[in-house]
PDB file of C-alpha atoms in Angstrom:
ATOM      1  CA  MET A  13      22.888  10.920   1.502  1.00  0.00           C
ATOM      2  CA  ASP A  14      19.771  12.998   3.133  1.00  0.00           C
ATOM      3  CA  PHE A  15      16.128  12.348   1.814  1.00  0.00           C
ATOM      4  CA  ALA A  16      16.426  16.161  -0.504  1.00  0.00           C
ATOM      5  CA  LYS A  17      18.379  14.467  -2.119  1.00  0.00           C
ATOM      6  CA  MET A  18      17.611  11.074  -2.779  1.00  0.00           C
ATOM      7  CA  ARG A  19      13.215  12.665  -3.206  1.00  0.00           C
ATOM      8  CA  LEU A  20      15.239  14.668  -6.164  1.00  0.00           C
ATOM      9  CA  LEU A  21      16.723  11.111  -7.711  1.00  0.00           C
ATOM     10  CA  ALA A  22      13.594  10.236  -7.642  1.00  0.00           C
ATOM     11  CA  ASP A  23      11.579  12.038  -9.568  1.00  0.00           C
ATOM     12  CA  GLU A  24      14.613  11.664 -12.068  1.00  0.00           C
ATOM     13  CA  LEU A  25      14.365   8.413 -11.806  1.00  0.00           C
ATOM     14  CA  ASP A  26       9.975   8.895 -12.178  1.00  0.00           C
ATOM     15  CA  ALA A  27      10.286  10.643 -15.109  1.00  0.00           C
ATOM     16  CA  PHE A  28      13.245   8.303 -17.386  1.00  0.00           C
ATOM     17  CA  ALA A  29      10.344   4.795 -15.837  1.00  0.00           C
ATOM     18  CA  GLU A  30       7.214   7.825 -17.755  1.00  0.00           C
ATOM     19  CA  GLY A  31       9.421   6.632 -20.941  1.00  0.00           C
ATOM     20  CA  LEU A  32       9.603   2.762 -20.363  1.00  0.00           C
ATOM     21  CA  GLU A  33       7.003   0.136 -21.834  1.00  0.00           C
ATOM     22  CA  GLY A  34       5.153  -1.608 -18.478  1.00  0.00           C
ATOM     23  CA  ALA A  35       4.328  -0.896 -15.388  1.00  0.00           C
ATOM     24  CA  TRP A  36       7.443   0.480 -12.639  1.00  0.00           C
ATOM     25  CA  ARG A  37       7.560   1.729  -9.248  1.00  0.00           C
ATOM     26  CA  VAL A  38      10.011   3.691  -8.011  1.00  0.00           C
ATOM     27  CA  GLU A  39      10.938   4.012  -3.237  1.00  0.00           C
ATOM     28  CA  ILE A  40      13.295   5.470  -1.605  1.00  0.00           C
ATOM     29  CA  GLY A  41      15.061   2.524   0.071  1.00  0.00           C
ATOM     30  CA  PRO A  42      16.957   1.869   3.562  1.00  0.00           C
ATOM     31  CA  GLU A  43      19.924   2.126  -0.006  1.00  0.00           C
ATOM     32  CA  GLY A  44      18.468   5.462  -2.172  1.00  0.00           C
ATOM     33  CA  PRO A  45      16.500   5.636  -4.826  1.00  0.00           C
ATOM     34  CA  SER A  46      15.186   3.141  -6.425  1.00  0.00           C
ATOM     35  CA  LEU A  47      13.436   1.414  -9.900  1.00  0.00           C
ATOM     36  CA  ALA A  48      11.539  -1.803  -9.737  1.00  0.00           C
ATOM     37  CA  LEU A  49       9.329  -3.681 -13.035  1.00  0.00           C
ATOM     38  CA  ARG A  50       5.999  -4.677 -10.991  1.00  0.00           C
ATOM     39  CA  ARG A  51       4.525  -7.887 -12.969  1.00  0.00           C
ATOM     40  CA  ARG A  52       1.596  -8.307 -11.577  1.00  0.00           C
ATOM     41  CA  PRO A  53      -1.510 -10.490 -12.695  1.00  0.00           C
ATOM     42  CA  LYS A  54      -5.230  -9.532 -13.141  1.00  0.00           C
ATOM     43  CA  ARG A  55      -5.958 -10.697 -10.456  1.00  0.00           C
ATOM     44  CA  HIS A  56      -3.966  -8.242  -8.354  1.00  0.00           C
ATOM     45  CA  ALA A  57      -5.881  -5.446 -10.942  1.00  0.00           C
ATOM     46  CA  GLY A  58      -9.126  -7.420  -9.088  1.00  0.00           C
ATOM     47  CA  ILE A  59      -8.549  -6.930  -5.399  1.00  0.00           C
ATOM     48  CA  VAL A  60      -7.843  -3.600  -5.922  1.00  0.00           C
ATOM     49  CA  ARG A  61     -10.290  -2.841  -7.299  1.00  0.00           C
ATOM     50  CA  ARG A  62     -12.916  -4.235  -4.494  1.00  0.00           C
ATOM     51  CA  LEU A  63     -10.961  -3.136  -1.501  1.00  0.00           C
ATOM     52  CA  ARG A  64     -11.015   0.797  -3.498  1.00  0.00           C
ATOM     53  CA  GLU A  65     -14.527   0.454  -3.619  1.00  0.00           C
ATOM     54  CA  GLN A  66     -15.588  -1.427  -0.465  1.00  0.00           C
ATOM     55  CA  LEU A  67     -13.024   1.425   1.813  1.00  0.00           C
ATOM     56  CA  ASP A  68     -14.680   4.875   0.181  1.00  0.00           C
ATOM     57  CA  GLY A  69     -17.622   3.069   0.075  1.00  0.00           C
ATOM     58  CA  GLN A  70     -17.663   3.424   4.228  1.00  0.00           C
ATOM     59  CA  LEU A  71     -15.061   6.609   4.523  1.00  0.00           C
ATOM     60  CA  ARG A  72     -18.478   8.260   3.510  1.00  0.00           C
ATOM     61  CA  ALA A  73     -19.113   7.540   6.731  1.00  0.00           C
ATOM     62  CA  THR A  74     -16.248   7.806   8.799  1.00  0.00           C
ATOM     63  CA  HIS A  75     -14.125  10.149   6.795  1.00  0.00           C
ATOM     64  CA  PRO A  76     -15.245  12.527   4.414  1.00  0.00           C
ATOM     65  CA  GLU A  77     -12.574  14.352   4.181  1.00  0.00           C
ATOM     66  CA  HIS A  78     -10.552  11.118   3.240  1.00  0.00           C
ATOM     67  CA  ILE A  79     -10.282   8.710  -0.281  1.00  0.00           C
ATOM     68  CA  CYS A  80      -8.345   5.303  -0.960  1.00  0.00           C
ATOM     69  CA  ALA A  81      -6.094   6.244  -3.604  1.00  0.00           C
ATOM     70  CA  SER A  82      -3.054   4.878  -4.137  1.00  0.00           C
ATOM     71  CA  PRO A  83      -0.322   7.949  -3.804  1.00  0.00           C
ATOM     72  CA  HIS A  84       3.832   7.063  -3.155  1.00  0.00           C
ATOM     73  CA  ILE A  85       3.506   7.965   0.609  1.00  0.00           C
ATOM     74  CA  GLU A  86       6.901   9.548   1.594  1.00  0.00           C
ATOM     75  CA  HIS A  87       8.240   9.769   5.742  1.00  0.00           C
ATOM     76  CA  PRO A  88      11.576  12.646   5.252  1.00  0.00           C
ATOM     77  CA  ALA A  89      12.953  12.042   8.906  1.00  0.00           C
ATOM     78  CA  LEU A  90      12.987   8.807   8.254  1.00  0.00           C
ATOM     79  CA  GLY A  91      14.414   8.766   4.561  1.00  0.00           C
ATOM     80  CA  ARG A  92      11.800   6.486   2.684  1.00  0.00           C
ATOM     81  CA  MET A  93       9.282   6.957   0.512  1.00  0.00           C
ATOM     82  CA  LEU A  94       7.304   4.172  -0.373  1.00  0.00           C
ATOM     83  CA  HIS A  95       4.183   3.459  -2.675  1.00  0.00           C
ATOM     84  CA  PRO A  96       1.715   0.568  -1.432  1.00  0.00           C
ATOM     85  CA  ASP A  97      -0.901  -0.235  -3.420  1.00  0.00           C
ATOM     86  CA  LEU A  98      -3.574   2.204  -1.660  1.00  0.00           C
ATOM     87  CA  SER A  99      -4.075   3.809   0.814  1.00  0.00           C
ATOM     88  CA  VAL A 100      -6.307   6.306   3.069  1.00  0.00           C
ATOM     89  CA  VAL A 101      -5.258   9.498   2.820  1.00  0.00           C
ATOM     90  CA  PRO A 102      -6.961  13.169   3.346  1.00  0.00           C
ATOM     91  CA  GLU A 103      -8.196  14.007  -1.041  1.00  0.00           C
ATOM     92  CA  ALA A 104      -7.238  16.815  -0.254  1.00  0.00           C
ATOM     93  CA  ALA A 105      -3.519  15.717  -0.438  1.00  0.00           C
ATOM     94  CA  LEU A 106      -3.879  14.857  -4.093  1.00  0.00           C
ATOM     95  CA  ASP A 107      -4.107  18.190  -4.876  1.00  0.00           C
ATOM     96  CA  GLU A 108      -0.876  19.134  -3.551  1.00  0.00           C
ATOM     97  CA  ASP A 109       2.604  20.104  -5.518  1.00  0.00           C
ATOM     98  CA  GLY A 110       5.419  16.973  -5.913  1.00  0.00           C
ATOM     99  CA  LEU A 111       5.308  13.237  -6.083  1.00  0.00           C
ATOM    100  CA  ALA A 112       4.245  11.816  -2.725  1.00  0.00           C
ATOM    101  CA  VAL A 113       2.528  12.378   0.066  1.00  0.00           C
ATOM    102  CA  ASP A 114       3.233  12.793   3.548  1.00  0.00           C
ATOM    103  CA  ALA A 115       2.820   9.998   5.970  1.00  0.00           C
ATOM    104  CA  SER A 116       0.974  11.571   9.226  1.00  0.00           C
ATOM    105  CA  PRO A 117      -2.214  12.246   7.519  1.00  0.00           C
ATOM    106  CA  VAL A 118      -1.895   8.648   6.287  1.00  0.00           C
ATOM    107  CA  MET A 119      -4.612   6.622   8.507  1.00  0.00           C
ATOM    108  CA  ALA A 120      -4.278   3.063   6.589  1.00  0.00           C
ATOM    109  CA  SER A 121      -2.549   1.594   3.985  1.00  0.00           C
ATOM    110  CA  ALA A 122      -2.334  -2.181   1.740  1.00  0.00           C
ATOM    111  CA  GLU A 123      -0.714  -4.493  -0.806  1.00  0.00           C
ATOM    112  CA  ILE A 124      -1.762  -7.097  -2.456  1.00  0.00           C
ATOM    113  CA  ALA A 125       1.409  -9.583  -2.279  1.00  0.00           C
ATOM    114  CA  THR A 126       4.196 -10.780  -4.770  1.00  0.00           C
ATOM    115  CA  GLU A 127       6.534 -11.493  -2.463  1.00  0.00           C
ATOM    116  CA  VAL A 128       5.121 -11.893   1.194  1.00  0.00           C
ATOM    117  CA  GLU A 129       8.806 -11.713   2.376  1.00  0.00           C
ATOM    118  CA  GLU A 130       8.645  -7.678   1.515  1.00  0.00           C
ATOM    119  CA  CYS A 131       5.606  -7.005   2.964  1.00  0.00           C
ATOM    120  CA  ALA A 132       6.338  -8.522   6.101  1.00  0.00           C
ATOM    121  CA  ALA A 133       9.856  -5.517   5.449  1.00  0.00           C
ATOM    122  CA  ARG A 134       6.858  -2.491   4.318  1.00  0.00           C
ATOM    123  CA  ALA A 135       4.921  -3.008   7.073  1.00  0.00           C
ATOM    124  CA  GLY A 136       7.843  -1.710   9.827  1.00  0.00           C
ATOM    125  CA  VAL A 137       8.448   0.223   7.116  1.00  0.00           C
ATOM    126  CA  PHE A 138       4.381   1.809   7.823  1.00  0.00           C
ATOM    127  CA  ALA A 139       4.661   1.470  11.353  1.00  0.00           C
ATOM    128  CA  ALA A 140       7.481   3.189  11.965  1.00  0.00           C
ATOM    129  CA  MET A 141       6.133   6.141   9.522  1.00  0.00           C
ATOM    130  CA  GLY A 142       2.498   6.308  12.443  1.00  0.00           C
ATOM    131  CA  ILE A 143       0.481   4.432   9.227  1.00  0.00           C
ATOM    132  CA  ALA A 144      -2.277   2.793  12.674  1.00  0.00           C
ATOM    133  CA  HIS A 145      -2.884  -0.058  10.068  1.00  0.00           C
ATOM    134  CA  TYR A 146      -1.667  -2.190   7.690  1.00  0.00           C
ATOM    135  CA  LEU A 147      -2.822  -4.851   5.054  1.00  0.00           C
ATOM    136  CA  ILE A 148      -2.008  -7.421   3.118  1.00  0.00           C
ATOM    137  CA  VAL A 149      -3.540  -9.778   1.201  1.00  0.00           C
ATOM    138  CA  ASP A 150      -1.848 -12.966  -0.542  1.00  0.00           C
ATOM    139  CA  PRO A 151      -3.746 -14.074  -3.766  1.00  0.00           C
ATOM    140  CA  ARG A 152      -0.980 -16.938  -4.257  1.00  0.00           C
ATOM    141  CA  THR A 153      -2.315 -18.622  -0.155  1.00  0.00           C
ATOM    142  CA  GLY A 154      -5.744 -17.364   0.276  1.00  0.00           C
ATOM    143  CA  THR A 155      -4.944 -15.290   2.809  1.00  0.00           C
ATOM    144  CA  ILE A 156      -5.439 -12.216   4.854  1.00  0.00           C
ATOM    145  CA  GLU A 157      -2.677 -10.414   7.621  1.00  0.00           C
ATOM    146  CA  VAL A 158      -4.104  -6.554   9.243  1.00  0.00           C
ATOM    147  CA  HIS A 159      -1.788  -5.379  11.200  1.00  0.00           C
ATOM    148  CA  SER A 160      -2.568  -2.533  14.157  1.00  0.00           C
ATOM    149  CA  ASP A 161      -1.274   0.087  16.945  1.00  0.00           C
ATOM    150  CA  PRO A 162       1.865   0.802  15.730  1.00  0.00           C
ATOM    151  CA  CYS A 163       4.650   0.797  18.176  1.00  0.00           C
ATOM    152  CA  LYS A 164       8.847   2.215  17.896  1.00  0.00           C
ATOM    153  CA  GLY A 165       9.288  -0.012  14.022  1.00  0.00           C
ATOM    154  CA  ARG A 166       6.691  -2.703  14.359  1.00  0.00           C
ATOM    155  CA  TYR A 167       3.299  -3.044  14.628  1.00  0.00           C
ATOM    156  CA  ALA A 168       2.074  -4.827  17.927  1.00  0.00           C
ATOM    157  CA  ARG A 169      -1.273  -6.575  16.614  1.00  0.00           C
ATOM    158  CA  LYS A 170      -1.576  -8.991  13.654  1.00  0.00           C
ATOM    159  CA  ASP A 171      -4.719 -10.858  13.199  1.00  0.00           C
ATOM    160  CA  ALA A 172      -4.656 -13.396  10.243  1.00  0.00           C
ATOM    161  CA  TYR A 173      -7.637 -14.079   8.021  1.00  0.00           C
ATOM    162  CA  ILE A 174      -9.005 -16.393   4.709  1.00  0.00           C
ATOM    163  CA  PHE A 175     -10.259 -16.109   1.936  1.00  0.00           C
ATOM    164  CA  GLY A 176     -14.438 -15.355   2.482  1.00  0.00           C
ATOM    165  CA  ASP A 177     -14.039 -13.613   5.563  1.00  0.00           C
ATOM    166  CA  THR A 178     -15.258  -9.932   6.987  1.00  0.00           C
ATOM    167  CA  VAL A 179     -11.821  -8.666   8.107  1.00  0.00           C
ATOM    168  CA  PRO A 180     -11.794  -5.632  10.236  1.00  0.00           C
ATOM    169  CA  PHE A 181      -9.593  -3.135   8.943  1.00  0.00           C
ATOM    170  CA  GLY A 182      -9.233   0.505  11.258  1.00  0.00           C
ATOM    171  CA  PRO A 183     -12.823   1.506  11.658  1.00  0.00           C
ATOM    172  CA  TRP A 184     -13.919  -0.254   8.640  1.00  0.00           C
ATOM    173  CA  LEU A 185     -14.524  -3.891   7.057  1.00  0.00           C
ATOM    174  CA  ILE A 186     -14.237  -5.470   4.610  1.00  0.00           C
ATOM    175  CA  GLY A 187     -15.175  -8.870   2.914  1.00  0.00           C
ATOM    176  CA  THR A 188     -13.200 -10.772   1.189  1.00  0.00           C
ATOM    177  CA  ALA A 189     -15.460 -13.343  -0.333  1.00  0.00           C
ATOM    178  CA  ASP A 190     -15.749 -11.991  -4.112  1.00  0.00           C
ATOM    179  CA  PHE A 191     -11.442 -11.967  -4.084  1.00  0.00           C
ATOM    180  CA  LYS A 192      -9.530 -14.778  -6.377  1.00  0.00           C
ATOM    181  CA  ARG A 193      -6.649 -17.155  -5.811  1.00  0.00           C
ATOM    182  CA  TYR A 194      -3.652 -16.644  -7.923  1.00  0.00           C
ATOM    183  CA  GLY A 195      -3.141 -20.107 -10.873  1.00  0.00           C
ATOM    184  CA  LYS A 196      -5.247 -22.774 -10.326  1.00  0.00           C
ATOM    185  CA  ALA A 197      -7.215 -22.254  -7.396  1.00  0.00           C
ATOM    186  CA  GLY A 198      -7.755 -18.739  -8.225  1.00  0.00           C
ATOM    187  CA  SER A 199      -9.890 -20.450 -11.198  1.00  0.00           C
TER     188      SER A 199
END
């Protein structure tokens, strides 16, 4: 199925999901469009907020035309559309019509892990899309991975950190001292 047809199906799924209870995610994967329920602890939202505030504060100085937002990211040639928790995108891209932002101007994406295996697989897709920096925060283990240098559908570099570290993420620094772990360890 070509990407245009998959996008039409994804748009229909997205419209359908608006009438459902809960937070639903529409993406286009290797098997085509999918609709999945997102169940996340409240601490997920706290980490997303902290990341967004830090990145937006630094973007004013490093890339004033960009903001940290959470749009769908698509790459028609790959036939993929993903919905990361956050991405660094040109602010003007959010004023365009459509469900997704084209991947080419996206500088970075970040996800709060719910399934590590899923994030690892998604890293290859973000690399293939040409997104220079990909951050995975895992509140279950208190760990962070920074992926960079996309090359041939994978990231050539992966750096590991733990909650409490100041994490270099592209040209930015992310303070993680206030990130909370899931479960009793995060209390």
